[in-house]
PDB file of N, CA and C in Angstrom:
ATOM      1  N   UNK A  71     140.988  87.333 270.225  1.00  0.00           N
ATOM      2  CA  UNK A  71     140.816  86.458 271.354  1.00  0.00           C
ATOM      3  C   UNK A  71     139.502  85.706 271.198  1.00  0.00           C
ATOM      4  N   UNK A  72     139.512  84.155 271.329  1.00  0.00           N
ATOM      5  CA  UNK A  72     137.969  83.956 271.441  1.00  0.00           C
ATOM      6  C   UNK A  72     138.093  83.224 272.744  1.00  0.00           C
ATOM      7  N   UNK A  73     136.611  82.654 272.811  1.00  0.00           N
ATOM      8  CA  UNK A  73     136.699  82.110 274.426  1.00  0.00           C
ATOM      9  C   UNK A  73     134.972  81.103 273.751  1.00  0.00           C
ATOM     10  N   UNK A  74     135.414  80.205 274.648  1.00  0.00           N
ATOM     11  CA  UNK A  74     134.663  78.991 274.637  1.00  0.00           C
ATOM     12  C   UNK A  74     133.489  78.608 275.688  1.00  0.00           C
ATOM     13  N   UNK A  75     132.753  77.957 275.189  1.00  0.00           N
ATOM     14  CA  UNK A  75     131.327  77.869 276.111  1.00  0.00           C
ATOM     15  C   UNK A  75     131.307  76.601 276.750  1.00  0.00           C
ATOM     16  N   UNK A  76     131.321  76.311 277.792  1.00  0.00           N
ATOM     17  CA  UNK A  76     131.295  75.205 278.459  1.00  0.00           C
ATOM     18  C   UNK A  76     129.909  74.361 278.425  1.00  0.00           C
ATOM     19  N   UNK A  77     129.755  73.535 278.013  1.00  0.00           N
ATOM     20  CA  UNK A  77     127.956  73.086 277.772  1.00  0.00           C
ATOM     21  C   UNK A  77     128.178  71.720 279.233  1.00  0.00           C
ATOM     22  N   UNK A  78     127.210  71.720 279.881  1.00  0.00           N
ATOM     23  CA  UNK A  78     126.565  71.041 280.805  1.00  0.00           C
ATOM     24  C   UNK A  78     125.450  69.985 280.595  1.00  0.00           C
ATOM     25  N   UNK A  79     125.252  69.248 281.494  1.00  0.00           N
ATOM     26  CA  UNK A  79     123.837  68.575 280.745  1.00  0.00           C
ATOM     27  C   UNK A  79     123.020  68.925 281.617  1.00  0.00           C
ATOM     28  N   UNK A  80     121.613  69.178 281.323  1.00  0.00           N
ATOM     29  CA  UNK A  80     120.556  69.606 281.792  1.00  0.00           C
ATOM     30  C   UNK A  80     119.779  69.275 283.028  1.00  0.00           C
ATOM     31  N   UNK A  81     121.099  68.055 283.642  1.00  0.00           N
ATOM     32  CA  UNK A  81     120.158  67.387 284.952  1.00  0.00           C
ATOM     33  C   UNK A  81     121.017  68.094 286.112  1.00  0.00           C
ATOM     34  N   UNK A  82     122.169  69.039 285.489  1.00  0.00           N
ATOM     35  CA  UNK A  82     123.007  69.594 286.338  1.00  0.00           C
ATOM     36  C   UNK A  82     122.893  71.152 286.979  1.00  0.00           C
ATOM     37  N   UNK A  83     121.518  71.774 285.804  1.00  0.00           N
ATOM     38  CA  UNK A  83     121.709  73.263 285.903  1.00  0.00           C
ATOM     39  C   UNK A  83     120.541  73.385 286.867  1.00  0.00           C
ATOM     40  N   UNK A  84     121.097  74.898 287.687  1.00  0.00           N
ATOM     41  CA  UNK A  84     120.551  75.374 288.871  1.00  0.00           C
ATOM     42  C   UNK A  84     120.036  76.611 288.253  1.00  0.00           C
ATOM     43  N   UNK A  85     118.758  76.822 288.022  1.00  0.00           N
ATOM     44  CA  UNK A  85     117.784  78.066 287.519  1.00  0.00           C
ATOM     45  C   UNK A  85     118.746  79.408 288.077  1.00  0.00           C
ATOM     46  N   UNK A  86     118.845  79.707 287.216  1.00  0.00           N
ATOM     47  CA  UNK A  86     119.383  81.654 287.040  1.00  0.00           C
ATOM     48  C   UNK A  86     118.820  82.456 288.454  1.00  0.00           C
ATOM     49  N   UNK A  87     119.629  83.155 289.225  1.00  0.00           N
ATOM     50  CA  UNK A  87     119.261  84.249 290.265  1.00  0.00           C
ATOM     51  C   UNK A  87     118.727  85.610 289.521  1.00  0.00           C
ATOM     52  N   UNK A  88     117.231  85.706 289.629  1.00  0.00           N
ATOM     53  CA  UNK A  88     116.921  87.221 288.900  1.00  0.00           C
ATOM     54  C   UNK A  88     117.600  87.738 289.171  1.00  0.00           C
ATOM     55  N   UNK A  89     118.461  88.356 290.262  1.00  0.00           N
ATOM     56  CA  UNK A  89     119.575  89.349 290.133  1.00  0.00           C
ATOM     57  C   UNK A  89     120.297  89.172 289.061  1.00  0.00           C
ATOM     58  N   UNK A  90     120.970  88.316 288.688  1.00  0.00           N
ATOM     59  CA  UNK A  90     122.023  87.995 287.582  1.00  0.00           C
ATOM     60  C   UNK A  90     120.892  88.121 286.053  1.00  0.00           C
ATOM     61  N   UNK A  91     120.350  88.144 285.735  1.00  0.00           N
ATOM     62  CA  UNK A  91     119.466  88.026 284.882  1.00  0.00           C
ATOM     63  C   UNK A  91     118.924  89.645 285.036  1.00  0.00           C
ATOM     64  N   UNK A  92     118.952  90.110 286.115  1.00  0.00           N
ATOM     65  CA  UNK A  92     118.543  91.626 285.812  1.00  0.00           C
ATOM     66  C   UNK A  92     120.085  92.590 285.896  1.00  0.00           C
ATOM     67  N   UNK A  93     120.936  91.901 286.492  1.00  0.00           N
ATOM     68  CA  UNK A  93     122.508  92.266 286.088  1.00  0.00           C
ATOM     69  C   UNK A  93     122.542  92.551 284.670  1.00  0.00           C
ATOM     70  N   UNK A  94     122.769  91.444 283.861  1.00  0.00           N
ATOM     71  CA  UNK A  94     122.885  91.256 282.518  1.00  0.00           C
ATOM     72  C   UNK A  94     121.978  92.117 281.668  1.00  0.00           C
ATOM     73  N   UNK A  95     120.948  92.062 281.527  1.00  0.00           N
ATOM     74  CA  UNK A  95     120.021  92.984 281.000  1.00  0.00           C
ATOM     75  C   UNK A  95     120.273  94.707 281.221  1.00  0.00           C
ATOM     76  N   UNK A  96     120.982  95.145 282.198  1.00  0.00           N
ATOM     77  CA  UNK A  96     121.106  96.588 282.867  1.00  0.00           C
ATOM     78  C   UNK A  96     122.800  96.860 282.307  1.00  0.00           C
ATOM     79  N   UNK A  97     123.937  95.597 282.083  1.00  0.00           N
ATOM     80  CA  UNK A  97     124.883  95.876 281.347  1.00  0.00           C
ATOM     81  C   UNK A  97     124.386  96.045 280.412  1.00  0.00           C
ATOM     82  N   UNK A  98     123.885  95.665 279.499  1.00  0.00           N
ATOM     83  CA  UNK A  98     123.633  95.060 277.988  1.00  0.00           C
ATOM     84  C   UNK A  98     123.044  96.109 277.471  1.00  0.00           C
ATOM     85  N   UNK A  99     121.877  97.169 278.231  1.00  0.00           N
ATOM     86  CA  UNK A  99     121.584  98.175 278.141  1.00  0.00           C
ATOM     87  C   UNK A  99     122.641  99.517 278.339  1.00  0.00           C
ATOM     88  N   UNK A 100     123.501  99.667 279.105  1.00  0.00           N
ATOM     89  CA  UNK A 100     124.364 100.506 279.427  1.00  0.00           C
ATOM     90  C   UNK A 100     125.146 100.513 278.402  1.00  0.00           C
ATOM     91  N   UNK A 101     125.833  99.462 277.477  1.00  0.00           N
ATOM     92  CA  UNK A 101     126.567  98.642 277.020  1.00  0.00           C
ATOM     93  C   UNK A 101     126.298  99.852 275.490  1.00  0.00           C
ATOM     94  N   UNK A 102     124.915  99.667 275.234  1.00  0.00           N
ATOM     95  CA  UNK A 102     123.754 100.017 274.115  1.00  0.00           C
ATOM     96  C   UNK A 102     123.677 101.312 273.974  1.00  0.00           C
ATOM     97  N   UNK A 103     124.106 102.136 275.152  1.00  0.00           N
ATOM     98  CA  UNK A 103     123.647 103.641 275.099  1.00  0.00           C
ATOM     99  C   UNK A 103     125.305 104.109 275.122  1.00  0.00           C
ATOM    100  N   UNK A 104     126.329 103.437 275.300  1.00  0.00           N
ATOM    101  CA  UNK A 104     127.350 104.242 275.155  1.00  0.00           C
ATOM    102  C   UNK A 104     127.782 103.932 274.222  1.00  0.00           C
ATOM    103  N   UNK A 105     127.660 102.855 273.017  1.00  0.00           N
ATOM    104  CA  UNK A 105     127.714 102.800 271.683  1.00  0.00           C
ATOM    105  C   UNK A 105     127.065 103.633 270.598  1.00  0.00           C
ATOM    106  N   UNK A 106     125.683 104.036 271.229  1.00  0.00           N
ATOM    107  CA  UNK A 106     124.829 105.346 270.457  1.00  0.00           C
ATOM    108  C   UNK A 106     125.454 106.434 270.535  1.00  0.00           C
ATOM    109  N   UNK A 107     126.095 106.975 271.952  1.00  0.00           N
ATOM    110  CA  UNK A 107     126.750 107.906 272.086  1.00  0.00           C
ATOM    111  C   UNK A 107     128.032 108.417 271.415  1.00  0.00           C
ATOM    112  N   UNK A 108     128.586 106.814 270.975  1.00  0.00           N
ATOM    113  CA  UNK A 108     130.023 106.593 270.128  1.00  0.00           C
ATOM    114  C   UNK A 108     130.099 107.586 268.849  1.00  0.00           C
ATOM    115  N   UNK A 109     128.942 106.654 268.250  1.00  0.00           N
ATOM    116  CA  UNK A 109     128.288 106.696 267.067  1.00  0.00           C
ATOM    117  C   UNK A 109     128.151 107.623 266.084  1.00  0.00           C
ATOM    118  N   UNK A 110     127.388 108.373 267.237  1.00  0.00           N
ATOM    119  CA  UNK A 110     126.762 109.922 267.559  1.00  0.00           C
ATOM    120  C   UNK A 110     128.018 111.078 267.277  1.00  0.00           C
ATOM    121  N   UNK A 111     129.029 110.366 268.291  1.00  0.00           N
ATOM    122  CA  UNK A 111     129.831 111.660 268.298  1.00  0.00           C
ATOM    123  C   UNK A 111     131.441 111.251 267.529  1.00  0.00           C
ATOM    124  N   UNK A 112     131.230 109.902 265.789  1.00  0.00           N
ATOM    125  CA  UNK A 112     132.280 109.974 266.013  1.00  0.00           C
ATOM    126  C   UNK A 112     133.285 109.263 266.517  1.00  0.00           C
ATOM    127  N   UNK A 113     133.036 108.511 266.895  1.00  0.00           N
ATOM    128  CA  UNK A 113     133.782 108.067 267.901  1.00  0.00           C
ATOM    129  C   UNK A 113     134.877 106.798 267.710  1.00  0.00           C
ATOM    130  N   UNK A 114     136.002 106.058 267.925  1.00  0.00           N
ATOM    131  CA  UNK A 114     136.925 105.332 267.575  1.00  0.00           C
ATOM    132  C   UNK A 114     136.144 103.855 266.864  1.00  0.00           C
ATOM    133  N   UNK A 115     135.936 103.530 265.387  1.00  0.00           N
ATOM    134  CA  UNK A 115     135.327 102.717 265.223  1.00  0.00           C
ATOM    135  C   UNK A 115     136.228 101.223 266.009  1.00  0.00           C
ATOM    136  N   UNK A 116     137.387 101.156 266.038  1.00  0.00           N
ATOM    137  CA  UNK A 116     137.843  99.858 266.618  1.00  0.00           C
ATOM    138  C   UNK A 116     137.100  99.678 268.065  1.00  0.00           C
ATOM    139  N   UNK A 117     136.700 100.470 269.175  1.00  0.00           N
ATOM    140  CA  UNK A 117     136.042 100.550 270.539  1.00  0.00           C
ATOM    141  C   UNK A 117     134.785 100.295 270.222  1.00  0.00           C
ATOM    142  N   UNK A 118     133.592 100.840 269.191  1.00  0.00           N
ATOM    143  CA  UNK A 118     133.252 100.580 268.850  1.00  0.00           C
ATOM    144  C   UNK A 118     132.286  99.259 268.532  1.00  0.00           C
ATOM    145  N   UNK A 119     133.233  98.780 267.838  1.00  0.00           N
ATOM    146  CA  UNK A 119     133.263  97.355 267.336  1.00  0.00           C
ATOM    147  C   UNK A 119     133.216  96.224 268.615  1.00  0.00           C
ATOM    148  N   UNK A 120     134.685  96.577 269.335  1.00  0.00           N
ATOM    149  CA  UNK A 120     134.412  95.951 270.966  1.00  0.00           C
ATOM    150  C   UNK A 120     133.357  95.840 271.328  1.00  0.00           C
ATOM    151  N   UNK A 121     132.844  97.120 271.545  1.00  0.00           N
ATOM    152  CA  UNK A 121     132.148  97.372 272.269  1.00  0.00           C
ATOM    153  C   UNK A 121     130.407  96.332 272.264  1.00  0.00           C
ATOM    154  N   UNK A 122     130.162  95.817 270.503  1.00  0.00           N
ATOM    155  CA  UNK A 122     129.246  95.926 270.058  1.00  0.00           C
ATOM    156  C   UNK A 122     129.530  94.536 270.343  1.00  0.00           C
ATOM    157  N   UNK A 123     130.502  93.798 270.454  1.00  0.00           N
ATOM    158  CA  UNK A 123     131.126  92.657 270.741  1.00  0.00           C
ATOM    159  C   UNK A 123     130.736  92.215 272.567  1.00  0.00           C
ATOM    160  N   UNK A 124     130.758  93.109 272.860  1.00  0.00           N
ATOM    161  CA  UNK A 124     130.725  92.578 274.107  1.00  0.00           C
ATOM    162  C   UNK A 124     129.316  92.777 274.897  1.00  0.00           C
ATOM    163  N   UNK A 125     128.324  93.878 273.818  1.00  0.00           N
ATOM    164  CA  UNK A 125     127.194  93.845 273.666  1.00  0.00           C
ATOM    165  C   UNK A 125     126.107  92.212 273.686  1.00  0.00           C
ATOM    166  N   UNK A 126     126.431  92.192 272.043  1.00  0.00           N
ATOM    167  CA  UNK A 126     126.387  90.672 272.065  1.00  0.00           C
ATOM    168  C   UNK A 126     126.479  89.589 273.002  1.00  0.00           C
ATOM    169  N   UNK A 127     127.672  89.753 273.264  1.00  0.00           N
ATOM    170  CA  UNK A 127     127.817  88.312 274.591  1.00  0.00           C
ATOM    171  C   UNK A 127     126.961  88.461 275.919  1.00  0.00           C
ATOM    172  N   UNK A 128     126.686  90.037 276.246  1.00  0.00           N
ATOM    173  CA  UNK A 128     125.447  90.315 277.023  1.00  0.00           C
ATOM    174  C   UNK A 128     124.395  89.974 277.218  1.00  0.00           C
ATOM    175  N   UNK A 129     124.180  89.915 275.593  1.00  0.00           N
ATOM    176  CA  UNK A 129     122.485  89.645 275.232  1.00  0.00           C
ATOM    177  C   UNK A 129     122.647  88.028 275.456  1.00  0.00           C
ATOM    178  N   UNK A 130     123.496  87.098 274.534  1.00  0.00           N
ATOM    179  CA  UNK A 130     123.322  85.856 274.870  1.00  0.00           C
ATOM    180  C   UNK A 130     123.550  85.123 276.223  1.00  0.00           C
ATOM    181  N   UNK A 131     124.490  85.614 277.254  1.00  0.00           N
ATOM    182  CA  UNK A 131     124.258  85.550 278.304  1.00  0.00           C
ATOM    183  C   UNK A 131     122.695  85.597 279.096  1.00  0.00           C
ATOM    184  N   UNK A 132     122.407  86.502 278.813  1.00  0.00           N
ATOM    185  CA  UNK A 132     121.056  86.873 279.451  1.00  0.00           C
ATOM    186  C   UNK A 132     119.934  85.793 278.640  1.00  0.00           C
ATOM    187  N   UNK A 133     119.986  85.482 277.379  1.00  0.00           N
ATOM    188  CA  UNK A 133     119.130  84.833 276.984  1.00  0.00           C
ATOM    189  C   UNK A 133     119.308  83.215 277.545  1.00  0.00           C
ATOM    190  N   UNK A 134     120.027  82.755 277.898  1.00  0.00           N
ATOM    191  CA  UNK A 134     120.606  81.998 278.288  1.00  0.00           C
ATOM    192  C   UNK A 134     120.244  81.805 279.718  1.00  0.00           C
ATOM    193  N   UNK A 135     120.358  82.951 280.791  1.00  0.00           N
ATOM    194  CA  UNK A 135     120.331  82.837 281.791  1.00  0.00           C
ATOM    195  C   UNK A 135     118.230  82.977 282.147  1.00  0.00           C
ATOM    196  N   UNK A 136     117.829  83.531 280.533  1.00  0.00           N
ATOM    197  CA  UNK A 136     116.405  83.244 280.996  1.00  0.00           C
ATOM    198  C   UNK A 136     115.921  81.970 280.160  1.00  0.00           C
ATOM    199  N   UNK A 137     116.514  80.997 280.163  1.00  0.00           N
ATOM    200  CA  UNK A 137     116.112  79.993 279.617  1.00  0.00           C
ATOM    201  C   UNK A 137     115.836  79.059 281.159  1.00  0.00           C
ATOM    202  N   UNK A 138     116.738  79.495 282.218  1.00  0.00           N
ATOM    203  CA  UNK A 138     116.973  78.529 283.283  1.00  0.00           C
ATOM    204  C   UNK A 138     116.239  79.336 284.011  1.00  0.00           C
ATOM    205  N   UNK A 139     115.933  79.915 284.001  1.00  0.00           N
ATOM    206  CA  UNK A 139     114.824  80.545 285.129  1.00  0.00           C
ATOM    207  C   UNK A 139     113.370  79.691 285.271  1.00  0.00           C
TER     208      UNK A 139
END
């Protein structure tokens, strides 16, 4: 599955809600420790992989959302 990024122009964007920006950061972390745990114990490399996948889109989200802050 992929999925696409909608780009905006810059006279349109409304600065990031620290909540959402401390949302993202607290998945992305959660995200991080149950992949160690995977890891650790073993664990289904295909979930895994997801997992590390959806990690990712966390982090760039968030980097993203502290660009507009």
């Amino acid at each position: 599955m992929t999925s696409a990024v909608l780009e905006f122009s810059n006279a349109h964007r409304i600065p990031t809600a620290p909540s959402v920006t401390d949302w993202l950061d607290s998945q992305a972390r959660v995200v991080d420790i149950w992949i160690d745990r995977l890891v650790a114990q073993g664990g289904d490399v295909g979930l895994i992989a997801v997992l590390d996948q959806h990690a990712a889109f966390l982090r760039e989200a968030l980097e993203r959302s502290s660009d507009r802050v």
